[in-house]
Short mmCIF file of C-alpha atoms in Angstrom, two decimals:
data_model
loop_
_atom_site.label_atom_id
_atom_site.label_comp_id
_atom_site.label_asym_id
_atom_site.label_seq_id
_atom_site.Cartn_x
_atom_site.Cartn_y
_atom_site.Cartn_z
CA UNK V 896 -34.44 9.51 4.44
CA UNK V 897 -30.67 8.99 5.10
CA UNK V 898 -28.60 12.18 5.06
CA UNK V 899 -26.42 12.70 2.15
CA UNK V 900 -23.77 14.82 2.79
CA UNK V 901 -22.93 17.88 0.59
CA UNK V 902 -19.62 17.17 -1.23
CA UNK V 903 -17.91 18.50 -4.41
CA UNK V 904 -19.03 16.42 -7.87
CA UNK V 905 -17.02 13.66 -8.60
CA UNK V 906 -17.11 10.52 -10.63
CA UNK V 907 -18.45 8.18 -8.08
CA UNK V 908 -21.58 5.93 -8.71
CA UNK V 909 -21.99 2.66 -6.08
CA UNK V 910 -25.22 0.71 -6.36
CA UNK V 911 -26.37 -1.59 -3.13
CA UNK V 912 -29.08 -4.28 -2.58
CA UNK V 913 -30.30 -5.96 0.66
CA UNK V 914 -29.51 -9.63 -1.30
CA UNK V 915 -26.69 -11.73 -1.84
CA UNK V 916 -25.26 -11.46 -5.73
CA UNK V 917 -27.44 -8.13 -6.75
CA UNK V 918 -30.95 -9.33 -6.05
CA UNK V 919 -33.74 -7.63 -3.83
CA UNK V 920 -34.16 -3.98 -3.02
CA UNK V 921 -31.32 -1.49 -5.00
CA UNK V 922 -30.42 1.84 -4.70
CA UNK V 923 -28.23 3.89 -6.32
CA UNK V 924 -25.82 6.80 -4.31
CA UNK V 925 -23.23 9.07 -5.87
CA UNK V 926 -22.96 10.61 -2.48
CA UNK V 927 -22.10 9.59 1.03
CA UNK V 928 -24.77 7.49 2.90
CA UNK V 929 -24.32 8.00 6.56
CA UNK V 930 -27.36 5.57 7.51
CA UNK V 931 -28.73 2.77 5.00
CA UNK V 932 -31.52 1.67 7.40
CA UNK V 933 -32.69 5.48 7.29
CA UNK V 934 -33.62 4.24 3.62
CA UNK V 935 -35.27 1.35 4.21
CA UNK V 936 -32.55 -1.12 4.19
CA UNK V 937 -31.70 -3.35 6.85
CA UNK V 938 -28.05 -3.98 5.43
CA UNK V 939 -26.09 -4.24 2.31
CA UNK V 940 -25.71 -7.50 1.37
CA UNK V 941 -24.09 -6.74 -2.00
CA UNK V 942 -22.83 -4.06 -3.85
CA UNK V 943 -21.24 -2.56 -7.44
CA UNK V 944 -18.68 0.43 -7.63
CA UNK V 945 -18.96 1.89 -11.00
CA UNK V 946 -17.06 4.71 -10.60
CA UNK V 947 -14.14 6.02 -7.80
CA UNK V 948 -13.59 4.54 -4.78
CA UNK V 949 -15.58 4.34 -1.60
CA UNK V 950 -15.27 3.18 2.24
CA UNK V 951 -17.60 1.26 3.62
CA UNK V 952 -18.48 1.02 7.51
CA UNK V 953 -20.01 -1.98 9.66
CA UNK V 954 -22.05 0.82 12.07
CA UNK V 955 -23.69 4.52 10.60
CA UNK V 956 -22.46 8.01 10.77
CA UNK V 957 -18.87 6.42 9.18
CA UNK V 958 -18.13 4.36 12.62
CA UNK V 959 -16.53 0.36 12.61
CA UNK V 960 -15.12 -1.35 10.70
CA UNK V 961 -13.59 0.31 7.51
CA UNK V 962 -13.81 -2.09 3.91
CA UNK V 963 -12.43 -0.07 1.04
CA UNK V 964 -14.41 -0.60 -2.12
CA UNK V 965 -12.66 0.07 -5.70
CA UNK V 966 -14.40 -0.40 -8.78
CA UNK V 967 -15.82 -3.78 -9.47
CA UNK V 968 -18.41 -6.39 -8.45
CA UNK V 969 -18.85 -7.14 -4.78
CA UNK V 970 -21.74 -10.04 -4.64
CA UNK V 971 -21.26 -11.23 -1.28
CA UNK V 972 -19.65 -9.99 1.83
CA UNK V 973 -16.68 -12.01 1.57
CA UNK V 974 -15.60 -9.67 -1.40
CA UNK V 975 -15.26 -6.40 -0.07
CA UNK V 976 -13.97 -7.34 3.17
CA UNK V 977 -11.27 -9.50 1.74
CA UNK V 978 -9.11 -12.13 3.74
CA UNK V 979 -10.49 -10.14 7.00
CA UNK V 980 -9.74 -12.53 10.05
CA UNK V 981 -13.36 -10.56 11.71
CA UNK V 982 -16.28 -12.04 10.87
CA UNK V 983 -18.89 -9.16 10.40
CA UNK V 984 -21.19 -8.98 7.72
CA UNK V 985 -22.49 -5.91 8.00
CA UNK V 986 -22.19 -2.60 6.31
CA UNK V 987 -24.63 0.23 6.91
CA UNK V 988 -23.13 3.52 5.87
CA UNK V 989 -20.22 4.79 3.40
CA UNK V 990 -19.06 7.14 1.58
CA UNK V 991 -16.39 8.45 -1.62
CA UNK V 992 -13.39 8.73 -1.14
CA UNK V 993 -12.51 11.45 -2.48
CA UNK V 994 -8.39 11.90 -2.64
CA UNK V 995 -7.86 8.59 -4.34
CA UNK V 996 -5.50 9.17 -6.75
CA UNK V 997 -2.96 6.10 -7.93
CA UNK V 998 -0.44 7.91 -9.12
CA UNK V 999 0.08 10.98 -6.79
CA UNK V 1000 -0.04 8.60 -3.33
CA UNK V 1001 2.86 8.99 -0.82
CA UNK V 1002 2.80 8.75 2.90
CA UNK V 1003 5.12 8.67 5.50
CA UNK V 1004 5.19 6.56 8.44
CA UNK V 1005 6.37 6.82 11.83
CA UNK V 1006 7.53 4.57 15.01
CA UNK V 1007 6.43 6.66 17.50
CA UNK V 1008 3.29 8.81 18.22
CA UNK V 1009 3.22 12.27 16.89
CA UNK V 1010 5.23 11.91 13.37
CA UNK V 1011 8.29 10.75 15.24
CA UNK V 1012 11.36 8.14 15.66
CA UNK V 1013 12.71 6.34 12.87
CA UNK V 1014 10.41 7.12 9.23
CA UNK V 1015 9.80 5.29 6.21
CA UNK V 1016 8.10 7.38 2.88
CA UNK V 1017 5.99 5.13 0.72
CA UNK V 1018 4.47 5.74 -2.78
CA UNK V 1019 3.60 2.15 -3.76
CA UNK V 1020 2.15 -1.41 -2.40
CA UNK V 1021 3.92 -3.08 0.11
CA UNK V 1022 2.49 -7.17 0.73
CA UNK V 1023 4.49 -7.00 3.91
CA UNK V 1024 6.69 -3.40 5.22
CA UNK V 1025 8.57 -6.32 7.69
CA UNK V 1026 9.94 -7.50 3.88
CA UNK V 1027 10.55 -3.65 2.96
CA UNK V 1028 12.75 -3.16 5.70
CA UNK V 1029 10.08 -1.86 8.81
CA UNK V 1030 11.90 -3.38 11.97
CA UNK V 1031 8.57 -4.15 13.83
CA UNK V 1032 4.99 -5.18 13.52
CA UNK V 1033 3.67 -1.73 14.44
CA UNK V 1034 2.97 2.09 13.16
CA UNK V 1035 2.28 4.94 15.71
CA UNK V 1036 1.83 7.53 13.27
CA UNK V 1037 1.91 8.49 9.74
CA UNK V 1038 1.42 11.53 6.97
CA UNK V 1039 -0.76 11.26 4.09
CA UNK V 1040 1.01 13.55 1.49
CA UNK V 1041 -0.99 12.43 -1.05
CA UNK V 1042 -3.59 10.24 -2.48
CA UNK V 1043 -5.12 7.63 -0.24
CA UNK V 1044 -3.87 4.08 1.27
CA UNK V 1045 -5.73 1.17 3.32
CA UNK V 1046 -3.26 -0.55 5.92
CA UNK V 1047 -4.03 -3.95 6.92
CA UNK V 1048 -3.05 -5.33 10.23
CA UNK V 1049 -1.29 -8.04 8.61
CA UNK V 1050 0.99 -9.33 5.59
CA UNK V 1051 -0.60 -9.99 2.36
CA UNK V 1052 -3.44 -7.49 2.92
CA UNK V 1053 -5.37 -8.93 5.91
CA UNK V 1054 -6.81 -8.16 9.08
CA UNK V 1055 -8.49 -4.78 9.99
CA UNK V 1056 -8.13 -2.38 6.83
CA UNK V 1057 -7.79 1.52 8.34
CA UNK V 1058 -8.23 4.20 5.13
CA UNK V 1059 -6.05 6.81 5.38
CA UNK V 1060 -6.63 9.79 3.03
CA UNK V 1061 -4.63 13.17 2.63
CA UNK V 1062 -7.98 15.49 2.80
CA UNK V 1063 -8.96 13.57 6.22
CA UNK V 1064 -7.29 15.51 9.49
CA UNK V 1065 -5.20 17.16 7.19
CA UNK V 1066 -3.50 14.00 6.25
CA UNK V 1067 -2.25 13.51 9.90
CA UNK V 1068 -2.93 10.52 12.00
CA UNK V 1069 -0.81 11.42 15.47
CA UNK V 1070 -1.69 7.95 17.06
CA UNK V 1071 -2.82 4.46 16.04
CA UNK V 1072 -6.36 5.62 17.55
CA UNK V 1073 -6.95 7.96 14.95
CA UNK V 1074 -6.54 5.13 12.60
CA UNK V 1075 -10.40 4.25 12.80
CA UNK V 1076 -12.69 4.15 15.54
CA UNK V 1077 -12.12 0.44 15.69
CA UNK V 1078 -8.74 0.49 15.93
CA UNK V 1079 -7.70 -0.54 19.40
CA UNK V 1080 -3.39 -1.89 17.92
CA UNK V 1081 -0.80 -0.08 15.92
CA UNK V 1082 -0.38 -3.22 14.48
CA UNK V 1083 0.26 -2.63 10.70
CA UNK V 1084 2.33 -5.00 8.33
CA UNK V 1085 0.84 -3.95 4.75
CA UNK V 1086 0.06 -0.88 2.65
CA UNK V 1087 -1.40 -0.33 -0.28
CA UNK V 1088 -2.79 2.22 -2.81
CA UNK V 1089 -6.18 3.01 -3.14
CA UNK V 1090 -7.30 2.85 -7.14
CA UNK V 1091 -9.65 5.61 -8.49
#
């Protein structure tokens, strides 16, 4: 059986089957789900958030590729990993996330590594930070103050998506490798909140 990590009650409720648009084998979680093939599934091939938001990841134990999922219908891959340049259409673990809160989200981001050089404070969506004012292509660092964001690589939400959450490192990412353990660039042009 996969192993479901203890974590405070929430409001989150994510159903996945092994088929394209809700068919096959379903299960429901309400808690994280480090390996789906530990319950019999090879892969999800579909999906439905109905409550909170998760994070979905191509490998187990919360490793790959990130794909944030906010409440809704996700019948194929193509919908939860968006305008994502990567072909992979795979997700086998995932989990709430738990700090997503609209309202209260502001982060701060850095040039350099360790929260320094020239800063920018965010506390809504940016399509494109070049647009906002950001001088280059690239983020070293950042603080999550509050709430939760997914940065894409590039404008208009595409590319890699990185979730970064205030309860996770203690909202500190020191280096673009803490990003995600698929993130091999600093390379970030958009931002955006995560919905609960």
């Amino acid at each position: 059986m996969a192993q479901i990590n203890p974590m405070p009650m929430g409001p989150w409720k994510i159903t996945v089957y092994d088929q394209e648009y809700f068919q096959g084998r379903r299960m429901e979680f309400t808690a994280c789900c480090q390996n789906i093939m530990e319950c019999g599934m090879e892969n999800i091939r579909s999906l439905k958030v109905e409550c909170g938001a998760w994070v979905g990841y191509e490998h187990s134990s919360f490793c790959g590729q990130q794909f944030v999922l906010e409440k809704g219908d996700y019948p194929r891959f193509e919908a939860y990993s968006g305008s994502n340049s990567y072909r992979i259409e795979r997700m086998i673990s995932f989990r709430p996330i738990c700090c997503a809160n609209h309202k209260e989200s502001r982060m701060t981001i850095f040039e350099k590594e360790n929260m320094s050089g020239r800063q920018f404070e965010l506390c809504d969506d940016y399509p494109s930070l070049q647009a906002m004012g950001w001088m280059n292509n690239e983020v070293q660092s950042m603080q999550i103050q509050g709430g939760a964001f997914v940065c894409y690589q590039f404008p208009g939400y595409r590319g890699y998506q990185y979730i970064m959450e205030c309860d996770c490192r203690g909202g500190e990412y020191k280096c673009y490798r803490e990003f995600g353990s698929h993130s091999q660039t600093p390379q970030i042009q958009s931002i955006r909140r995560i919905q609960h």
